[in-house]
Amino acid sequence: MPVNGEVPWECAPHTGAKHDIYQRYLERWFPILLAGSNAYPSVTYAEGFSGPGIYKGGEDGSPVIAMRALVSKVPRTKGIARFAFVDDDQRCVDMLRETLTKAFPERPRTDAAMPVKIVKGTCVTRLEATLDEMRAWGQPIFANLDSWGNAPVPYRLLRRLAANVSSEVIVTLFPQHFVRFVSDLGEAGDAVFGGDPTWRTVADLPPAAKSRHILTCYRQALRAAGFPYLLDFELIPRKGQPLYLIFGTGHRLGVQKMKDSLWEVDRTQGVGFRDPRDEQAETLFDIDEPQLGPLTRLLTQRLRDSGPARVEDLRQFTLLETVYRPEHVIRALKPLMAHGALSVESGGALRRTSRVSLAPASAV
Ligand SMILES: C[S@@+](CC[C@H](N)C(=O)[O-])C[C@H]1O[C@@H](n2cnc3c(N)ncnc32)[C@H](O)[C@@H]1O
């Protein structure tokens, strides 16, 4: 891996799963925004850490995946799709140019219908300026900020994206980076969290609480930047380090589509994911038969904290605050009913319209 490592590098297992999520999401995002009933005249897909577009084994990198998603899902005459790619390693910049030319030997769209910029520089110094030069603002932008997990992303850019029409970000985070370098980073690290030094208290926490603290601080930073809906999840390879992706959007539909993409990820890659808020950190490997234990715990906690609730509200909570889908809620509540830990207030079966409450002193 760069800085000094070779380019391109091996595709790690969690990279495959991450790419699968990007692909499934972008195959929804491009057509909704460029060809849907409320389509925009143009959109921009932007990367602040684009990489070379290819891996050592020939696997596609995220820039190629994004372009293929556009080409496969949107007629070439529909709207304008801009692509902005920034990387601070000249080798990645050169290889990305070469890779895109090979992947698309014939330009899939005209220059005017698909402007592409590949820029050498850091995300901090070049991404916002590149979006300015491309006149991307005022139309939807999807920003993929896939650093090595240290997220050197200007907060000002996040705020500007959050304020821009129908714009979204997905950020890669390795909390371990911040845990390990907390004393070296000091105030310099605060910029990643929007200037808030709270993340530095990670140094005083027990090991099991450290990653979650960093993730919570980053979520808070993204929310403060102006993204009202966040979805974060942990990709866990059978071997190697887990990776967090944090998605920020202004629209519930964005959360729903990202979650659909997440649950469709190809399981054969051996990468599971888990809800970072689950106290017992249970991994959801077999998604065909989802492990609903973590959701049962999260719903129990929610009912304990906020009191009786309508199942419909628990479905909204599940959509917006967990990695699960609303369709999982009733199945996750059933074991509580079976153990007498949950009751339907007006009696009868558990339905979407039911109002439910925990039995006193529920210990599930
Ligand atoms: C995780 S890789 C990107 C992989 C790519 N998004 C993909 O999925 O195919 C991170 C890239 O960020 C670049 N990079 C590291 N620090 C950077 C910075 N501060 N600004 C811009 N690029 C940076 C590296 O050269 C590397 O190519």
Tab-separated table of C-alpha atoms and ligand atoms in Angstrom:
chain	number	residue	atom	x	y	z
A	1	MET	CA	0.000	0.000	0.000
A	2	PRO	CA	1.314	3.517	-0.645
A	3	VAL	CA	2.835	5.918	0.732
A	4	ASN	CA	5.961	3.972	-0.157
A	5	GLY	CA	4.241	0.731	-1.132
A	6	GLU	CA	3.633	-0.358	-4.690
A	7	VAL	CA	0.811	0.824	-6.939
A	8	PRO	CA	-1.522	-0.938	-7.534
A	9	TRP	CA	-1.911	-2.977	-4.372
A	10	GLU	CA	-3.784	-6.144	-3.349
A	11	CYS	CA	-7.557	-5.908	-2.988
A	12	ALA	CA	-8.281	-6.673	0.708
A	13	PRO	CA	-11.429	-8.720	1.491
A	14	HIS	CA	-13.272	-5.775	2.996
A	15	THR	CA	-12.430	-3.717	-0.093
A	16	GLY	CA	-14.431	-6.192	-2.198
A	17	ALA	CA	-17.440	-5.802	0.104
A	18	LYS	CA	-17.052	-2.022	0.162
A	19	HIS	CA	-16.962	-1.947	-3.640
A	20	ASP	CA	-20.045	-4.114	-3.793
A	21	ILE	CA	-21.866	-1.564	-1.627
A	22	TYR	CA	-20.658	1.370	-3.768
A	23	GLN	CA	-21.772	-0.388	-6.932
A	24	ARG	CA	-25.226	-1.341	-5.652
A	25	TYR	CA	-25.815	2.135	-4.259
A	26	LEU	CA	-24.585	4.040	-7.315
A	27	GLU	CA	-26.668	1.834	-9.607
A	28	ARG	CA	-29.615	3.295	-7.703
A	29	TRP	CA	-28.271	6.836	-7.210
A	30	PHE	CA	-27.452	7.720	-10.819
A	31	PRO	CA	-30.826	6.683	-12.311
A	32	ILE	CA	-32.890	8.244	-9.503
A	33	LEU	CA	-31.120	11.591	-9.853
A	34	LEU	CA	-30.551	11.675	-13.604
A	35	ALA	CA	-33.457	9.707	-15.050
A	36	GLY	CA	-36.131	9.525	-12.323
A	37	SER	CA	-39.400	11.464	-12.175
A	38	ASN	CA	-37.693	14.381	-10.364
A	39	ALA	CA	-34.415	14.147	-12.253
A	40	TYR	CA	-31.794	16.902	-12.124
A	41	PRO	CA	-30.045	18.248	-15.235
A	42	SER	CA	-26.674	17.123	-13.846
A	43	VAL	CA	-24.933	15.269	-11.018
A	44	THR	CA	-21.341	14.865	-9.861
A	45	TYR	CA	-19.564	11.829	-8.494
A	46	ALA	CA	-16.462	12.986	-6.602
A	47	GLU	CA	-13.620	11.157	-4.895
A	48	GLY	CA	-11.067	12.787	-2.612
A	49	PHE	CA	-8.864	9.655	-2.477
A	50	SER	CA	-9.514	7.987	-5.800
A	51	GLY	CA	-6.637	5.489	-6.004
A	52	PRO	CA	-5.406	4.064	-9.334
A	53	GLY	CA	-8.773	2.597	-10.448
A	54	ILE	CA	-7.444	-0.953	-10.417
A	55	TYR	CA	-6.040	-3.522	-7.963
A	56	LYS	CA	-3.133	-5.905	-8.321
A	57	GLY	CA	-5.379	-8.815	-9.301
A	58	GLY	CA	-7.099	-6.701	-11.966
A	59	GLU	CA	-10.171	-5.883	-9.805
A	60	ASP	CA	-11.895	-2.580	-10.573
A	61	GLY	CA	-11.275	0.370	-8.270
A	62	SER	CA	-14.031	2.693	-7.145
A	63	PRO	CA	-13.690	5.218	-10.038
A	64	VAL	CA	-14.311	2.459	-12.594
A	65	ILE	CA	-17.160	1.030	-10.530
A	66	ALA	CA	-18.818	4.439	-10.399
A	67	MET	CA	-18.512	5.043	-14.120
A	68	ARG	CA	-19.846	1.587	-14.935
A	69	ALA	CA	-22.835	2.220	-12.654
A	70	LEU	CA	-23.692	5.336	-14.644
A	71	VAL	CA	-23.164	3.723	-18.043
A	72	SER	CA	-25.145	0.593	-17.195
A	73	LYS	CA	-28.132	2.340	-15.634
A	74	VAL	CA	-28.639	5.691	-17.363
A	75	PRO	CA	-29.225	6.262	-21.092
A	76	ARG	CA	-26.306	8.220	-22.519
A	77	THR	CA	-28.528	11.125	-23.525
A	78	LYS	CA	-29.927	11.682	-20.018
A	79	GLY	CA	-28.381	14.639	-18.218
A	80	ILE	CA	-24.780	15.434	-17.445
A	81	ALA	CA	-22.645	13.253	-15.153
A	82	ARG	CA	-19.397	14.825	-13.940
A	83	PHE	CA	-16.585	12.815	-12.384
A	84	ALA	CA	-13.965	14.464	-10.171
A	85	PHE	CA	-11.042	12.324	-8.971
A	86	VAL	CA	-8.338	13.598	-6.616
A	87	ASP	CA	-5.340	11.652	-5.300
A	88	ASP	CA	-2.092	12.925	-3.873
A	89	ASP	CA	0.075	10.154	-5.347
A	90	GLN	CA	1.217	10.883	-8.910
A	91	ARG	CA	1.427	7.142	-9.628
A	92	CYS	CA	-2.268	6.740	-8.780
A	93	VAL	CA	-3.208	9.733	-10.905
A	94	ASP	CA	-1.296	8.395	-13.926
A	95	MET	CA	-2.591	4.872	-13.493
A	96	LEU	CA	-6.182	6.053	-13.094
A	97	ARG	CA	-5.996	7.879	-16.440
A	98	GLU	CA	-4.632	4.747	-18.090
A	99	THR	CA	-7.150	2.466	-16.362
A	100	LEU	CA	-10.164	4.551	-17.349
A	101	THR	CA	-8.996	4.619	-20.964
A	102	LYS	CA	-8.638	0.839	-20.969
A	103	ALA	CA	-11.929	0.221	-19.156
A	104	PHE	CA	-13.822	2.509	-21.547
A	105	PRO	CA	-11.921	2.320	-24.855
A	106	GLU	CA	-14.785	4.209	-26.478
A	107	ARG	CA	-15.971	7.187	-24.511
A	108	PRO	CA	-19.411	6.102	-23.181
A	109	ARG	CA	-20.684	9.685	-23.344
A	110	THR	CA	-19.526	12.876	-24.987
A	111	ASP	CA	-17.171	15.208	-23.118
A	112	ALA	CA	-20.040	17.584	-22.538
A	113	ALA	CA	-22.319	14.856	-21.133
A	114	MET	CA	-19.563	13.327	-18.998
A	115	PRO	CA	-16.777	15.728	-18.020
A	116	VAL	CA	-13.974	13.948	-16.149
A	117	LYS	CA	-11.173	15.553	-14.131
A	118	ILE	CA	-8.302	13.588	-12.597
A	119	VAL	CA	-6.282	15.829	-10.305
A	120	LYS	CA	-3.074	15.351	-8.344
A	121	GLY	CA	-3.265	16.868	-4.872
A	122	THR	CA	-4.643	16.302	-1.421
A	123	CYS	CA	-8.330	16.099	-0.709
A	124	VAL	CA	-7.946	19.168	1.499
A	125	THR	CA	-6.330	21.370	-1.118
A	126	ARG	CA	-7.893	20.120	-4.364
A	127	LEU	CA	-11.321	18.516	-4.051
A	128	GLU	CA	-13.406	21.587	-3.306
A	129	ALA	CA	-11.490	23.629	-5.895
A	130	THR	CA	-12.052	20.907	-8.505
A	131	LEU	CA	-15.796	20.914	-7.790
A	132	ASP	CA	-15.724	24.706	-8.199
A	133	GLU	CA	-13.892	24.448	-11.520
A	134	MET	CA	-16.376	21.862	-12.780
A	135	ARG	CA	-19.326	24.040	-11.709
A	136	ALA	CA	-20.705	21.104	-9.763
A	137	TRP	CA	-22.395	23.070	-6.965
A	138	GLY	CA	-26.142	23.671	-7.089
A	139	GLN	CA	-26.689	20.142	-8.448
A	140	PRO	CA	-26.410	16.817	-6.547
A	141	ILE	CA	-22.950	15.598	-5.558
A	142	PHE	CA	-22.030	12.177	-4.210
A	143	ALA	CA	-18.655	12.440	-2.473
A	144	ASN	CA	-16.771	9.234	-1.815
A	145	LEU	CA	-14.086	10.030	0.768
A	146	ASP	CA	-12.226	6.740	0.932
A	147	SER	CA	-8.909	7.527	2.618
A	148	TRP	CA	-6.813	4.935	4.420
A	149	GLY	CA	-9.243	5.525	7.249
A	150	ASN	CA	-7.656	8.627	8.735
A	151	ALA	CA	-10.255	10.820	7.001
A	152	PRO	CA	-8.175	13.916	6.249
A	153	VAL	CA	-11.244	15.608	4.850
A	154	PRO	CA	-11.790	19.349	5.214
A	155	TYR	CA	-14.736	20.019	7.484
A	156	ARG	CA	-15.583	23.064	5.433
A	157	LEU	CA	-16.104	20.750	2.434
A	158	LEU	CA	-18.422	18.506	4.464
A	159	ARG	CA	-20.486	21.516	5.487
A	160	ARG	CA	-20.676	22.780	1.949
A	161	LEU	CA	-21.737	19.343	0.703
A	162	ALA	CA	-24.396	19.075	3.419
A	163	ALA	CA	-25.820	22.442	2.347
A	164	ASN	CA	-25.762	21.542	-1.345
A	165	VAL	CA	-28.887	20.148	-3.000
A	166	SER	CA	-29.400	16.343	-2.650
A	167	SER	CA	-25.756	15.739	-1.793
A	168	GLU	CA	-24.314	12.831	0.126
A	169	VAL	CA	-21.007	11.593	1.497
A	170	ILE	CA	-19.575	8.232	2.352
A	171	VAL	CA	-16.474	8.293	4.526
A	172	THR	CA	-14.119	5.423	5.352
A	173	LEU	CA	-12.897	5.427	8.937
A	174	PHE	CA	-10.415	3.254	10.817
A	175	PRO	CA	-10.931	4.275	14.442
A	176	GLN	CA	-7.718	2.410	15.286
A	177	HIS	CA	-5.754	5.151	13.534
A	178	PHE	CA	-7.075	7.740	15.986
A	179	VAL	CA	-6.766	5.404	18.950
A	180	ARG	CA	-3.130	4.715	18.158
A	181	PHE	CA	-2.048	8.226	17.279
A	182	VAL	CA	-4.087	10.243	19.755
A	183	SER	CA	-1.046	11.702	21.501
A	184	ASP	CA	0.792	12.447	18.223
A	185	LEU	CA	-2.217	13.975	16.490
A	186	GLY	CA	-3.336	16.187	19.343
A	187	GLU	CA	-5.024	19.355	18.138
A	188	ALA	CA	-4.234	18.546	14.505
A	189	GLY	CA	-6.662	15.622	14.800
A	190	ASP	CA	-9.457	17.916	15.981
A	191	ALA	CA	-9.918	19.258	12.443
A	192	VAL	CA	-11.177	15.833	11.312
A	193	PHE	CA	-13.918	16.102	13.959
A	194	GLY	CA	-14.947	19.625	12.999
A	195	GLY	CA	-12.678	21.219	15.625
A	196	ASP	CA	-14.255	19.343	18.543
A	197	PRO	CA	-11.546	17.863	20.844
A	198	THR	CA	-13.921	15.335	22.500
A	199	TRP	CA	-12.437	12.505	20.421
A	200	ARG	CA	-9.169	12.854	22.373
A	201	THR	CA	-10.775	11.480	25.539
A	202	VAL	CA	-10.353	8.121	23.770
A	203	ALA	CA	-6.995	7.954	25.563
A	204	ASP	CA	-8.819	7.551	28.920
A	205	LEU	CA	-11.308	4.878	27.844
A	206	PRO	CA	-11.047	1.104	28.263
A	207	PRO	CA	-9.935	-0.678	25.064
A	208	ALA	CA	-13.397	-2.099	24.304
A	209	ALA	CA	-14.954	1.390	24.256
A	210	LYS	CA	-12.346	3.176	22.137
A	211	SER	CA	-13.501	2.435	18.588
A	212	ARG	CA	-17.096	3.214	19.400
A	213	HIS	CA	-16.099	6.548	20.927
A	214	ILE	CA	-14.235	7.586	17.753
A	215	LEU	CA	-17.162	6.529	15.619
A	216	THR	CA	-19.627	8.423	17.796
A	217	CYS	CA	-17.462	11.562	17.587
A	218	TYR	CA	-17.262	11.279	13.816
A	219	ARG	CA	-21.028	10.795	13.558
A	220	GLN	CA	-21.484	13.913	15.666
A	221	ALA	CA	-19.112	15.834	13.408
A	222	LEU	CA	-21.045	14.792	10.293
A	223	ARG	CA	-24.350	15.650	11.925
A	224	ALA	CA	-23.003	19.034	13.008
A	225	ALA	CA	-21.788	19.582	9.454
A	226	GLY	CA	-25.455	19.377	8.430
A	227	PHE	CA	-26.254	15.779	7.448
A	228	PRO	CA	-29.484	14.905	9.284
A	229	TYR	CA	-29.451	11.205	8.384
A	230	LEU	CA	-26.462	8.995	9.028
A	231	LEU	CA	-25.880	5.324	8.521
A	232	ASP	CA	-22.720	3.710	9.753
A	233	PHE	CA	-21.667	0.125	9.695
A	234	GLU	CA	-18.665	-1.989	10.379
A	235	LEU	CA	-17.379	-4.368	7.711
A	236	ILE	CA	-15.649	-7.324	9.301
A	237	PRO	CA	-13.458	-9.581	7.232
A	238	ARG	CA	-12.781	-13.087	8.537
A	239	LYS	CA	-9.124	-12.045	8.587
A	240	GLY	CA	-7.783	-8.531	8.994
A	241	GLN	CA	-8.945	-5.228	10.381
A	242	PRO	CA	-12.572	-4.118	10.458
A	243	LEU	CA	-13.486	-1.019	8.525
A	244	TYR	CA	-16.205	1.531	9.180
A	245	LEU	CA	-18.215	3.279	6.526
A	246	ILE	CA	-20.252	6.303	7.507
A	247	PHE	CA	-22.854	7.585	5.088
A	248	GLY	CA	-24.440	11.019	5.438
A	249	THR	CA	-27.468	12.244	3.516
A	250	GLY	CA	-30.257	14.789	3.701
A	251	HIS	CA	-32.898	12.286	2.579
A	252	ARG	CA	-34.545	9.254	4.125
A	253	LEU	CA	-34.670	7.687	0.681
A	254	GLY	CA	-30.871	7.826	0.623
A	255	VAL	CA	-30.701	5.877	3.896
A	256	GLN	CA	-33.189	3.345	2.606
A	257	LYS	CA	-31.320	2.799	-0.665
A	258	MET	CA	-27.950	2.581	1.080
A	259	LYS	CA	-29.363	0.037	3.486
A	260	ASP	CA	-30.852	-2.006	0.634
A	261	SER	CA	-27.386	-1.984	-0.964
A	262	LEU	CA	-25.787	-3.100	2.270
A	263	TRP	CA	-28.143	-6.035	2.785
A	264	GLU	CA	-27.628	-7.217	-0.791
A	265	VAL	CA	-23.841	-7.412	-0.513
A	266	ASP	CA	-22.458	-10.650	-1.863
A	267	ARG	CA	-22.026	-12.903	1.205
A	268	THR	CA	-19.600	-15.215	-0.543
A	269	GLN	CA	-16.844	-12.645	0.006
A	270	GLY	CA	-16.752	-13.727	3.643
A	271	VAL	CA	-17.188	-10.222	4.978
A	272	GLY	CA	-19.822	-9.684	7.598
A	273	PHE	CA	-21.107	-6.469	8.987
A	274	ARG	CA	-22.366	-5.403	12.319
A	275	ASP	CA	-24.143	-2.603	14.004
A	276	PRO	CA	-21.495	-0.610	15.865
A	277	ARG	CA	-24.033	0.162	18.604
A	278	ASP	CA	-24.659	-3.481	19.543
A	279	GLU	CA	-23.223	-3.988	23.026
A	280	GLN	CA	-22.442	-7.627	22.307
A	281	ALA	CA	-20.801	-6.825	18.946
A	282	GLU	CA	-22.492	-9.767	17.213
A	283	THR	CA	-21.465	-10.176	13.597
A	284	LEU	CA	-24.115	-10.693	10.975
A	285	PHE	CA	-22.451	-13.117	8.665
A	286	ASP	CA	-25.368	-14.971	7.226
A	287	ILE	CA	-27.590	-12.267	5.870
A	288	ASP	CA	-29.962	-14.669	4.072
A	289	GLU	CA	-31.015	-15.611	7.564
A	290	PRO	CA	-30.309	-12.347	9.355
A	291	GLN	CA	-29.076	-12.576	12.907
A	292	LEU	CA	-31.711	-10.510	14.624
A	293	GLY	CA	-30.297	-10.770	18.164
A	294	PRO	CA	-28.570	-7.364	17.940
A	295	LEU	CA	-31.770	-5.707	16.720
A	296	THR	CA	-33.759	-7.320	19.542
A	297	ARG	CA	-31.254	-5.805	21.982
A	298	LEU	CA	-31.329	-2.391	20.318
A	299	LEU	CA	-35.147	-2.331	20.343
A	300	THR	CA	-35.219	-3.421	23.984
A	301	GLN	CA	-32.846	-0.597	24.851
A	302	ARG	CA	-34.944	1.846	22.896
A	303	LEU	CA	-38.140	0.789	24.689
A	304	ARG	CA	-36.332	0.967	27.998
A	305	ASP	CA	-35.030	4.491	27.279
A	306	SER	CA	-38.132	5.987	25.671
A	307	GLY	CA	-41.032	3.897	27.001
A	308	PRO	CA	-43.905	2.299	25.038
A	309	ALA	CA	-43.846	2.843	21.279
A	310	ARG	CA	-45.786	2.077	18.147
A	311	VAL	CA	-44.246	-0.648	15.994
A	312	GLU	CA	-44.340	1.892	13.159
A	313	ASP	CA	-42.064	4.196	15.188
A	314	LEU	CA	-39.737	1.295	15.937
A	315	ARG	CA	-39.563	0.674	12.185
A	316	GLN	CA	-38.489	4.297	11.650
A	317	PHE	CA	-35.941	4.005	14.470
A	318	THR	CA	-34.619	0.826	12.874
A	319	LEU	CA	-34.299	2.454	9.454
A	320	LEU	CA	-32.561	5.568	10.705
A	321	GLU	CA	-30.576	4.415	13.740
A	322	THR	CA	-29.442	0.826	13.081
A	323	VAL	CA	-28.041	-1.270	10.235
A	324	TYR	CA	-31.318	-3.238	10.077
A	325	ARG	CA	-34.302	-2.780	7.796
A	326	PRO	CA	-37.820	-1.904	8.969
A	327	GLU	CA	-38.992	-5.331	7.725
A	328	HIS	CA	-36.875	-6.958	10.455
A	329	VAL	CA	-38.661	-5.292	13.376
A	330	ILE	CA	-41.602	-7.612	13.965
A	331	ARG	CA	-39.373	-10.689	13.695
A	332	ALA	CA	-36.928	-9.143	16.167
A	333	LEU	CA	-39.736	-8.385	18.648
A	334	LYS	CA	-41.285	-11.858	18.531
A	335	PRO	CA	-38.763	-13.528	20.882
A	336	LEU	CA	-39.506	-10.817	23.449
A	337	MET	CA	-43.233	-11.578	23.158
A	338	ALA	CA	-42.534	-15.304	23.458
A	339	HIS	CA	-40.615	-14.749	26.712
A	340	GLY	CA	-43.270	-12.465	28.150
A	341	ALA	CA	-40.832	-9.536	28.055
A	342	LEU	CA	-43.001	-7.487	25.682
A	343	SER	CA	-46.730	-6.908	25.453
A	344	VAL	CA	-49.060	-5.452	22.869
A	345	GLU	CA	-50.973	-2.733	24.667
A	346	SER	CA	-54.434	-3.500	23.312
A	347	GLY	CA	-53.800	-7.262	23.267
A	348	GLY	CA	-53.845	-9.410	20.139
A	349	ALA	CA	-51.113	-10.147	17.629
A	350	LEU	CA	-48.030	-8.067	16.948
A	351	ARG	CA	-48.717	-5.862	13.919
A	352	ARG	CA	-47.331	-2.692	12.343
A	353	THR	CA	-50.170	-0.758	13.966
A	354	SER	CA	-49.562	-2.218	17.453
A	355	ARG	CA	-48.275	-0.211	20.378
A	356	VAL	CA	-45.889	-2.196	22.509
A	357	SER	CA	-44.270	-1.907	25.901
A	358	LEU	CA	-41.667	-3.796	27.868
A	359	ALA	CA	-42.746	-5.851	30.824
A	360	PRO	CA	-41.404	-4.311	34.047
A	361	ALA	CA	-37.777	-5.288	34.750
A	362	SER	CA	-37.333	-6.937	31.359
A	363	ALA	CA	-33.914	-8.483	31.350
A	364	VAL	CA	-33.657	-9.556	27.683
B	1	LIG	C1	-8.029	3.546	0.157
B	1	LIG	S1	-7.177	4.187	-1.208
B	1	LIG	C2	-8.475	4.592	-2.325
B	1	LIG	C3	-9.110	3.430	-2.972
B	1	LIG	C4	-10.204	3.735	-3.954
B	1	LIG	N1	-11.203	4.650	-3.403
B	1	LIG	C5	-10.885	2.470	-4.375
B	1	LIG	O1	-11.824	2.042	-3.664
B	1	LIG	O2	-10.534	1.892	-5.394
B	1	LIG	C6	-6.664	5.750	-0.649
B	1	LIG	C7	-5.979	6.631	-1.694
B	1	LIG	O3	-5.812	7.921	-1.102
B	1	LIG	C8	-4.594	8.483	-1.548
B	1	LIG	N2	-4.278	9.500	-0.517
B	1	LIG	C9	-3.726	9.342	0.713
B	1	LIG	N3	-3.738	10.503	1.401
B	1	LIG	C10	-4.334	11.414	0.596
B	1	LIG	C11	-4.700	12.778	0.750
B	1	LIG	N4	-4.444	13.435	1.877
B	1	LIG	N5	-5.373	13.389	-0.263
B	1	LIG	C12	-5.641	12.721	-1.419
B	1	LIG	N6	-5.307	11.433	-1.620
B	1	LIG	C13	-4.680	10.786	-0.626
B	1	LIG	C14	-3.646	7.325	-1.674
B	1	LIG	O4	-2.651	7.608	-2.638
B	1	LIG	C15	-4.589	6.199	-2.136
B	1	LIG	O5	-4.579	6.108	-3.534
